[in-house]
Coordinates of C-alpha atoms in Angstrom, one line a residue:
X28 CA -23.2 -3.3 29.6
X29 CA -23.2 -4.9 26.3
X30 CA -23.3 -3.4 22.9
X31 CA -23.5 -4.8 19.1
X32 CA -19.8 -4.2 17.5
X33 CA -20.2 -2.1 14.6
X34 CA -17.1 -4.5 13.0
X35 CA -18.5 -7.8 14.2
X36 CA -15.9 -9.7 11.9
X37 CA -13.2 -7.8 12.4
X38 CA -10.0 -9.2 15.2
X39 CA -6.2 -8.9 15.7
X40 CA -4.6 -7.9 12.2
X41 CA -2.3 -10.8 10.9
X42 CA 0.7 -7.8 11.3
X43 CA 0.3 -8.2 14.9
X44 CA -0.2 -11.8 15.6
X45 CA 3.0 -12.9 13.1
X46 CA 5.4 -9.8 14.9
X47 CA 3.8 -11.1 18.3
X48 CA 5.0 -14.3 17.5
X49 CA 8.1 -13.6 15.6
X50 CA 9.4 -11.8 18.6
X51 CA 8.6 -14.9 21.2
X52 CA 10.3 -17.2 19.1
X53 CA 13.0 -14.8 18.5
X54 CA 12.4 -15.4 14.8
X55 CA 13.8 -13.6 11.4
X56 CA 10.6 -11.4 11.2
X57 CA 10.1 -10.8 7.2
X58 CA 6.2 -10.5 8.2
X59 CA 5.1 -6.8 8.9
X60 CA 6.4 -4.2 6.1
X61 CA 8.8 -2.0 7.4
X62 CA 12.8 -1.8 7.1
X63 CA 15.1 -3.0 9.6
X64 CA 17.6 -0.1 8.6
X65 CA 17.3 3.8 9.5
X66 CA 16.5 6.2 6.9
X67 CA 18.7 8.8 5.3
X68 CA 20.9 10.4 8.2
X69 CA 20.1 13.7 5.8
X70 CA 16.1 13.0 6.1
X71 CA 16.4 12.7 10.0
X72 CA 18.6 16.3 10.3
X73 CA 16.1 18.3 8.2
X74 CA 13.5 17.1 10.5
X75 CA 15.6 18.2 13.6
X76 CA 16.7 21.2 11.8
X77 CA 12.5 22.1 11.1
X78 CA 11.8 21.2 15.2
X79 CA 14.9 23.2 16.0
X80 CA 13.4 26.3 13.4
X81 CA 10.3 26.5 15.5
X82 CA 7.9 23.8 13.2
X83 CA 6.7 22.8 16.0
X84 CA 2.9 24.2 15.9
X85 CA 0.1 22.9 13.8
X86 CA 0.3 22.6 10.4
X87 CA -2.0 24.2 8.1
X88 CA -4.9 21.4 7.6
X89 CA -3.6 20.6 4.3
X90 CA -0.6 20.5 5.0
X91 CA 2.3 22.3 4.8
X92 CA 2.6 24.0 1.5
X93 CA 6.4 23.6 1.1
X94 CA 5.1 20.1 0.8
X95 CA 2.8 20.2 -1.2
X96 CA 4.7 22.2 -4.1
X97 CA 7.5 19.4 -3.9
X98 CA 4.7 16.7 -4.1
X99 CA 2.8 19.2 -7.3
X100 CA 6.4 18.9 -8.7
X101 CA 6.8 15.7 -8.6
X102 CA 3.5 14.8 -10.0
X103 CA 4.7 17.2 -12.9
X104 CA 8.4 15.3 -13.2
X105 CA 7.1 11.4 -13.1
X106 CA 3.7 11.8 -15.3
X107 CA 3.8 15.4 -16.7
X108 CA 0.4 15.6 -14.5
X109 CA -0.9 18.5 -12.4
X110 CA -2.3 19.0 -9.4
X111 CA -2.6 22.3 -7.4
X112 CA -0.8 22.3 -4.3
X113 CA -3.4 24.5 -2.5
X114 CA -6.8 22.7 -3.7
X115 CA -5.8 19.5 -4.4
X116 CA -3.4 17.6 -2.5
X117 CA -3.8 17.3 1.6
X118 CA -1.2 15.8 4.0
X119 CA -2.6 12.7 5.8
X120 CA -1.9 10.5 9.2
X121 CA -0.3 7.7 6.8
X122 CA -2.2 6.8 3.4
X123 CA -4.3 4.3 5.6
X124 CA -5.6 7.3 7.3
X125 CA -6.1 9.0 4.0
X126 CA -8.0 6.0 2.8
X127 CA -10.5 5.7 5.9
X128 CA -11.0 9.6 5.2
X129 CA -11.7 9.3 1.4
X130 CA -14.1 6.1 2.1
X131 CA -16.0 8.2 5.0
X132 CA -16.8 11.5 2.9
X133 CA -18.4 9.4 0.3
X134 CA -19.6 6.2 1.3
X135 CA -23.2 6.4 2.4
X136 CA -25.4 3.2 4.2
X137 CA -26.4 0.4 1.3
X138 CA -23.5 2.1 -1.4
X139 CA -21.2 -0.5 -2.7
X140 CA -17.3 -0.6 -3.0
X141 CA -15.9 -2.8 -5.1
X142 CA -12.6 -4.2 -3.9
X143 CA -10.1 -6.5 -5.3
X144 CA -8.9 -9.8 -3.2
X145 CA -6.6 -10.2 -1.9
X146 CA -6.7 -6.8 -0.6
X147 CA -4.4 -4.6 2.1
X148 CA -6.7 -5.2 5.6
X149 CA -7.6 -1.5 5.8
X150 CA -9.7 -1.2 3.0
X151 CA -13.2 -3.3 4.4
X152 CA -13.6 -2.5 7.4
X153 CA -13.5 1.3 6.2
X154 CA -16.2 0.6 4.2
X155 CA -17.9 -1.8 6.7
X156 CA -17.6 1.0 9.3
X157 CA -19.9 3.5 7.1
X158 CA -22.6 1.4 6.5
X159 CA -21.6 0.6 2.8
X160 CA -21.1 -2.3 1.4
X161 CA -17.8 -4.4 0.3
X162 CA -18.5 -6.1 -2.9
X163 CA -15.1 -8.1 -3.4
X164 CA -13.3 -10.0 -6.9
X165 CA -11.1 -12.6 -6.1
X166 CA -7.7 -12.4 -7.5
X167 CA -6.2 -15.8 -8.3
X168 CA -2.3 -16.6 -8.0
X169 CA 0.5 -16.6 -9.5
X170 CA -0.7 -14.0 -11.6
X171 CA -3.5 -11.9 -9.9
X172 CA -5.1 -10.8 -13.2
X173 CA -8.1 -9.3 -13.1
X174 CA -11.2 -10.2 -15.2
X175 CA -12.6 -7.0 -16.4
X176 CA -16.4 -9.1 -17.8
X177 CA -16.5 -9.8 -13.8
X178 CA -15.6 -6.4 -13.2
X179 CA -18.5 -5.2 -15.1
X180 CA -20.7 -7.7 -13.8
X181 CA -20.2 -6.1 -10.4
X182 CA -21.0 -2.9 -11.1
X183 CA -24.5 -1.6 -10.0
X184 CA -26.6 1.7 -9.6
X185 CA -25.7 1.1 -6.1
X186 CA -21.5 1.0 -6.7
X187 CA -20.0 4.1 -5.0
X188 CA -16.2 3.4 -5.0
X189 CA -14.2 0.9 -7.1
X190 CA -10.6 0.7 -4.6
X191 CA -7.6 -0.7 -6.7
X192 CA -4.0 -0.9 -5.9
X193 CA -1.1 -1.3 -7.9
X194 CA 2.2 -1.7 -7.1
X195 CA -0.1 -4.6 -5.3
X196 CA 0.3 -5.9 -1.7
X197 CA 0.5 -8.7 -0.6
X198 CA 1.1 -10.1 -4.1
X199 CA 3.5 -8.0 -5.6
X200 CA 1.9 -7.7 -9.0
X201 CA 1.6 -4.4 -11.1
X202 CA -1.4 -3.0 -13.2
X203 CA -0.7 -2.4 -16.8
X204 CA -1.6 0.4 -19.2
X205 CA -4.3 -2.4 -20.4
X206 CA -5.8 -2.8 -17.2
X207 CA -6.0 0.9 -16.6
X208 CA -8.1 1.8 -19.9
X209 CA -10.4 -1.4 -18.6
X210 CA -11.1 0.6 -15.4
X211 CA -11.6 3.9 -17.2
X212 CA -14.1 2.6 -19.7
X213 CA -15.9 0.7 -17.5
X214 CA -16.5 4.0 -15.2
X215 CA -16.9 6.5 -18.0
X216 CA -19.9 8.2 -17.6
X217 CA -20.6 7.2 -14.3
X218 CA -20.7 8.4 -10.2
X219 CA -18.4 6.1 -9.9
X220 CA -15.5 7.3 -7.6
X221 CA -12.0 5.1 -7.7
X222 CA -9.7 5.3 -4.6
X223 CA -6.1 4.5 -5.9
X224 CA -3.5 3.1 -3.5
X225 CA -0.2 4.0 -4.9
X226 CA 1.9 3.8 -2.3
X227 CA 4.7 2.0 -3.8
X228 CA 4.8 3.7 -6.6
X229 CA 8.6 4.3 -6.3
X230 CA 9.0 0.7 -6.1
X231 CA 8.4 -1.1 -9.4
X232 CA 11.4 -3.7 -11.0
X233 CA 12.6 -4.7 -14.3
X234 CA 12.1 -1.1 -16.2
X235 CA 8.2 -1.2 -15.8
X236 CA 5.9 2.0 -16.0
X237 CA 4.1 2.7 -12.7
X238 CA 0.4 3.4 -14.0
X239 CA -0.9 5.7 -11.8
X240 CA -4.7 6.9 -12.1
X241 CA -3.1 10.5 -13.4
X242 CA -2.0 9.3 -16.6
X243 CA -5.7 8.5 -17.7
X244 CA -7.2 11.6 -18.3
X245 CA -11.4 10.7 -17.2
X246 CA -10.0 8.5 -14.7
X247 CA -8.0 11.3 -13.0
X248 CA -11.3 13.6 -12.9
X249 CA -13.4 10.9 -10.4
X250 CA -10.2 9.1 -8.5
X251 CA -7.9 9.8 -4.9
X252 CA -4.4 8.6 -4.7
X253 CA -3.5 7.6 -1.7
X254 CA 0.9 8.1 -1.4
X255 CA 2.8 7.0 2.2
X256 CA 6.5 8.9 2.9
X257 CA 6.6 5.7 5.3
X258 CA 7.1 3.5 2.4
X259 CA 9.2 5.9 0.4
X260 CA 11.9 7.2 3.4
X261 CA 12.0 4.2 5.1
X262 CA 10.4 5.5 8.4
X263 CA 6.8 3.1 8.6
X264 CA 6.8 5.0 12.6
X265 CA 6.2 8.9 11.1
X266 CA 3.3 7.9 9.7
X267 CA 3.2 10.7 6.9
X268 CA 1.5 10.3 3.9
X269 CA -0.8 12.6 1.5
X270 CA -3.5 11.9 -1.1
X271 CA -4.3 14.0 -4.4
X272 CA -8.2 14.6 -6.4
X273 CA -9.5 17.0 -8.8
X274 CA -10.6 20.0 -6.2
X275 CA -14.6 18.7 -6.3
X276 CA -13.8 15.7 -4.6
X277 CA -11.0 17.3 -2.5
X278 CA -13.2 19.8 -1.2
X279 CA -15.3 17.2 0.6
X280 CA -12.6 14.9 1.9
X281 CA -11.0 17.9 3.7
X282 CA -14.6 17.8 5.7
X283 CA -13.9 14.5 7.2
X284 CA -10.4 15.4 7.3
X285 CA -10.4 18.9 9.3
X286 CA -12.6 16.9 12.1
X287 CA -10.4 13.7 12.5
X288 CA -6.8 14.6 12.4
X289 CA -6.8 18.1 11.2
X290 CA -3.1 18.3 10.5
X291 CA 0.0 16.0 10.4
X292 CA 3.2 16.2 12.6
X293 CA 4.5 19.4 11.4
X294 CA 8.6 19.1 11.7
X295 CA 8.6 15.7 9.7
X296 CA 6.2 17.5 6.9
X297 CA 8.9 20.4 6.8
X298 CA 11.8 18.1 6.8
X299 CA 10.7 16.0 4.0
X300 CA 9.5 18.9 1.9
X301 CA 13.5 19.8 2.1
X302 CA 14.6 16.2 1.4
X303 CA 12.8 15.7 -1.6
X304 CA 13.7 18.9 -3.5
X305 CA 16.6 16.7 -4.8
X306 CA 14.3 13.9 -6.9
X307 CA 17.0 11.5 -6.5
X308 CA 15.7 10.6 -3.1
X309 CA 13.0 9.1 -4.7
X310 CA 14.2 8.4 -8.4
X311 CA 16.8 6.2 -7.1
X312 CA 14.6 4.3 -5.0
X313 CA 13.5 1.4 -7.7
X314 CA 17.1 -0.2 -8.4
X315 CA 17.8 0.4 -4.5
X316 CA 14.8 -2.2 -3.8
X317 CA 15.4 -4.3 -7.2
X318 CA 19.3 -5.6 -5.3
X319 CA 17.6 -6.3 -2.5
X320 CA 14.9 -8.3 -4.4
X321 CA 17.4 -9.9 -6.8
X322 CA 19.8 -10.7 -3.9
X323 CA 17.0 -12.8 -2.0
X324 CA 15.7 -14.4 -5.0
X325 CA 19.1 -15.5 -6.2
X326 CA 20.2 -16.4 -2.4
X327 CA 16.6 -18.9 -2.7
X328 CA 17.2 -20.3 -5.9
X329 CA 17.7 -23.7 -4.6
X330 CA 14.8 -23.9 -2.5
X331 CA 12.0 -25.8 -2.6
X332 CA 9.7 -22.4 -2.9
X333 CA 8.2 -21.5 -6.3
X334 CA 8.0 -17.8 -7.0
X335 CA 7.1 -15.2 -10.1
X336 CA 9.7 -12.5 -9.4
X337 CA 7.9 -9.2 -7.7
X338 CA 7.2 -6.7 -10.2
X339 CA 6.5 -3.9 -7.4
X340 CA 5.9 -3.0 -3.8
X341 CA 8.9 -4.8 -1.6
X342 CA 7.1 -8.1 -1.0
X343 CA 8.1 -11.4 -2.7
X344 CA 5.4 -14.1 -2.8
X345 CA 6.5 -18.0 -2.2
X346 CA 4.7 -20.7 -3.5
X347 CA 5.3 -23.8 -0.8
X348 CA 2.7 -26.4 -2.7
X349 CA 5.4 -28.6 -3.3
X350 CA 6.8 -28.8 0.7
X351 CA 3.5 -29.2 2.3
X352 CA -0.5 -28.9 2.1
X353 CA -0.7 -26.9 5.4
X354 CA -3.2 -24.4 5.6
X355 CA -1.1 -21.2 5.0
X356 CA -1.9 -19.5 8.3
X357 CA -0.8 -23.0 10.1
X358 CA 2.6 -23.6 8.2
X359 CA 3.3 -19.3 8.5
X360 CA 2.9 -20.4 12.3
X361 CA 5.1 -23.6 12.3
X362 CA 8.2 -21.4 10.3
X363 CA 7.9 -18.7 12.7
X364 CA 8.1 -21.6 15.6
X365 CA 10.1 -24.5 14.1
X366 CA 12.6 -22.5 12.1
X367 CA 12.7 -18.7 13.8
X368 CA 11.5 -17.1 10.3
X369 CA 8.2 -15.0 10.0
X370 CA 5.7 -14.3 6.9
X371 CA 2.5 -13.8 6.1
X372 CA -0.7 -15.8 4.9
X373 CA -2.3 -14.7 1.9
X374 CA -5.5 -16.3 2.8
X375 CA -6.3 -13.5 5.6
X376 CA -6.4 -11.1 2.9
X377 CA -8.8 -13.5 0.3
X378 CA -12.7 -13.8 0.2
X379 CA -13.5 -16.6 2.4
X380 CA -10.0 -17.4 4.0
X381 CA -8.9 -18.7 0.1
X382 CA -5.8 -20.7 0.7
X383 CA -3.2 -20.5 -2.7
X384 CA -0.2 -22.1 -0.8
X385 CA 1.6 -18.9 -0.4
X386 CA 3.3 -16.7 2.1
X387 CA 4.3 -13.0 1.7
X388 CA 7.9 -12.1 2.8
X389 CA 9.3 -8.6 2.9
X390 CA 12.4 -8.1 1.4
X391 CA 12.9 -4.4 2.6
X392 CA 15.7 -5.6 5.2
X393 CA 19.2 -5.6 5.5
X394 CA 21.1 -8.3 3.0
X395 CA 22.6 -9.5 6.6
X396 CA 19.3 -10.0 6.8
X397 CA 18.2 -11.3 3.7
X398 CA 20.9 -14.0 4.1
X399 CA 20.2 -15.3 6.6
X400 CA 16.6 -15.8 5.8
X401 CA 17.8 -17.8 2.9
X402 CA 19.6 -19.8 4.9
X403 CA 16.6 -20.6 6.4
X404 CA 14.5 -21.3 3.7
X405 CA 16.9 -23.5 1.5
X406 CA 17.3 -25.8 4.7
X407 CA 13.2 -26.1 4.3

């Protein structure tokens, strides 16, 4: 039997093929985002305790409430913003599942999404998938600015969803204050629904603002935020995140929601709602992340790599123009191989395979770790 792929273009994510080969060549793998170390000892009792307290049913489909107060509270404490733990926030499979929900409750055949490159690998093919549309604006490096004239160019009768995400991965840039009152004038007085990827929003350097959607009063009433625990508690593997909306667009995403996952593994929702009632867990989180950033970035120095210092997220972007004109998916390959250290291409995530000469290493490891990959890379 034979039948037409409803994601023709779609293969192997680059997270797979760089770990696959980091672990043949027994490489340094600073490819895929997650921390080599555990999370909090503390974290991982509470979520014991909450299996050994009997949370070990389903969850409401939201989500278990102690949960969402703590997340309402913390919206509160970080932008003096509100959103009602009962109507608007719902626990998610991850914030990639939250964004495949969000993108299938809205996203009708022929709509158009417009999506910034380069862009997390999630984001198309979740549009892709529901008959709409991806209409994409290339990013350039070092800087990633966006043009806001090209912006509104883009924008049609037809645009649905505009999907940004700042702190930004791969690149490690930031959205400013600026940018954000761009986005909200361009879509005031609009349909126009905006799916915000915050999810290292804990993770910004140097004594920047994070500018989330919720700070921007008309841009609060038509966006999502999409948040991941796995990024915040160092546990990628629990795949617990949540997402927040003004109840009218809520409403509808808990549609898609109640019929795909229905509710989220109950014990590590209850243990995390006990974590975080002490804010420090995820206050603290920014200076944690700036040593380890600082400590590779001063442990590279000497390098031949260029770099702009990440501003958020817990990827730094090298610039290898002046070692070699490899493709970047070719020379990502040949470290990996030749010299046992792993990254990632940026081109994978451009429009049409753009190669800038730079690779995408993450920095949320050990500093054993750390120091050894600069070992590496200063022999390069």
């Amino acid at each position: 039997m034979q039948h037409q792929s409803k994601l023709p273009n779609v293969g192997t994510t680059i997270f797979t093929v760089m770990s696959a080969l980091a672990n043949e060549y027994n490489a340094l793998n600073l490819s895929q985002g997650f921390p080599n170390y555990p999370s909090s000892q503390k974290l991982n009792d509470l979520v014991t305790a909450a299996m050994n307290n009997g949370y070990n049913q389903y969850a409401p489909m939201a989500g278990n409430l102690d949960l969402r107060l703590v997340i309402s509270n913390k919206y509160e404490l970080l932008y003096n913003s509100t959103y009602h733990p009962e109507k608007e926030i719902t626990v998610t499979a991850g914030a990639t599942q939250a964004i495949y929900n969000i993108v299938s409750a809205f996203v009708r055949p022929n709509d158009e999404v417009i999506i910034f490159k380069p862009a997390y690998d999630c984001y198309e093919p979740a549009v892709e998938i529901n008959g709409g549309k991806a209409i994409t604006i290339q990013l350039s490096a070092p800087d990633y600015k966006v043009n806001w004239e090209e912006v509104a160019s883009k924008i049609t009768s037809k645009t649905k969803m505009i999907m940004i995400n700042s702190p930004h991965n791969p690149s490690g840039t930031i959205w400013s204050a600026a940018d954000m009152l761009q986005l909200q004038k361009l879509t005031k007085d609009t349909n126009i629904i905006v799916l915000s990827d915050e999810v290292y929003e804990h993770i910004i350097f140097d004594e920047e603002q994070h500018q989330s959607v919720c700070l921007f009063k008309d841009l609060k009433q038509r966006s999502f935020i999409t948040a991941s625990f796995g990024k915040t508690f160092h546990n990628t593997g629990w795949k617990v995140g949540y997402c927040c909306a003004p109840e009218y667009l809520m409403s509808e995403f808990r549609k898609v929601h109640q019929f795909n996952v229905f509710s989220v593994n109950h014990p590590a929702q209850k243990g995390i709602a006990d974590y975080m009632q002490d804010a420090e867990t995820y206050l603290g989180l920014n200076s944690f992340f700036q040593q380890k950033r600082d400590l590779f970035l001063s442990l590279i120095s000497e390098s031949r790599f260029k770099f702009k210092p990440s501003k958020g997220t817990y990827f730094q972007v090298l610039d290898y123009s002046e070692i070699t004109d490899e493709y970047d998916l070719d020379y990502a390959k040949r470290l990996t191989k030749e010299f046992n250290i792993a990254s990632i291409p940026l081109s994978v995530f451009n429009e049409k395979g753009k190669d800038d000469k730079v690779l995408r290493f993450c920095f949320a490891k050990t500093d054993e770790t750390l120091i050894k990959a600069s070992e590496i890379l200063c022999k390069i």
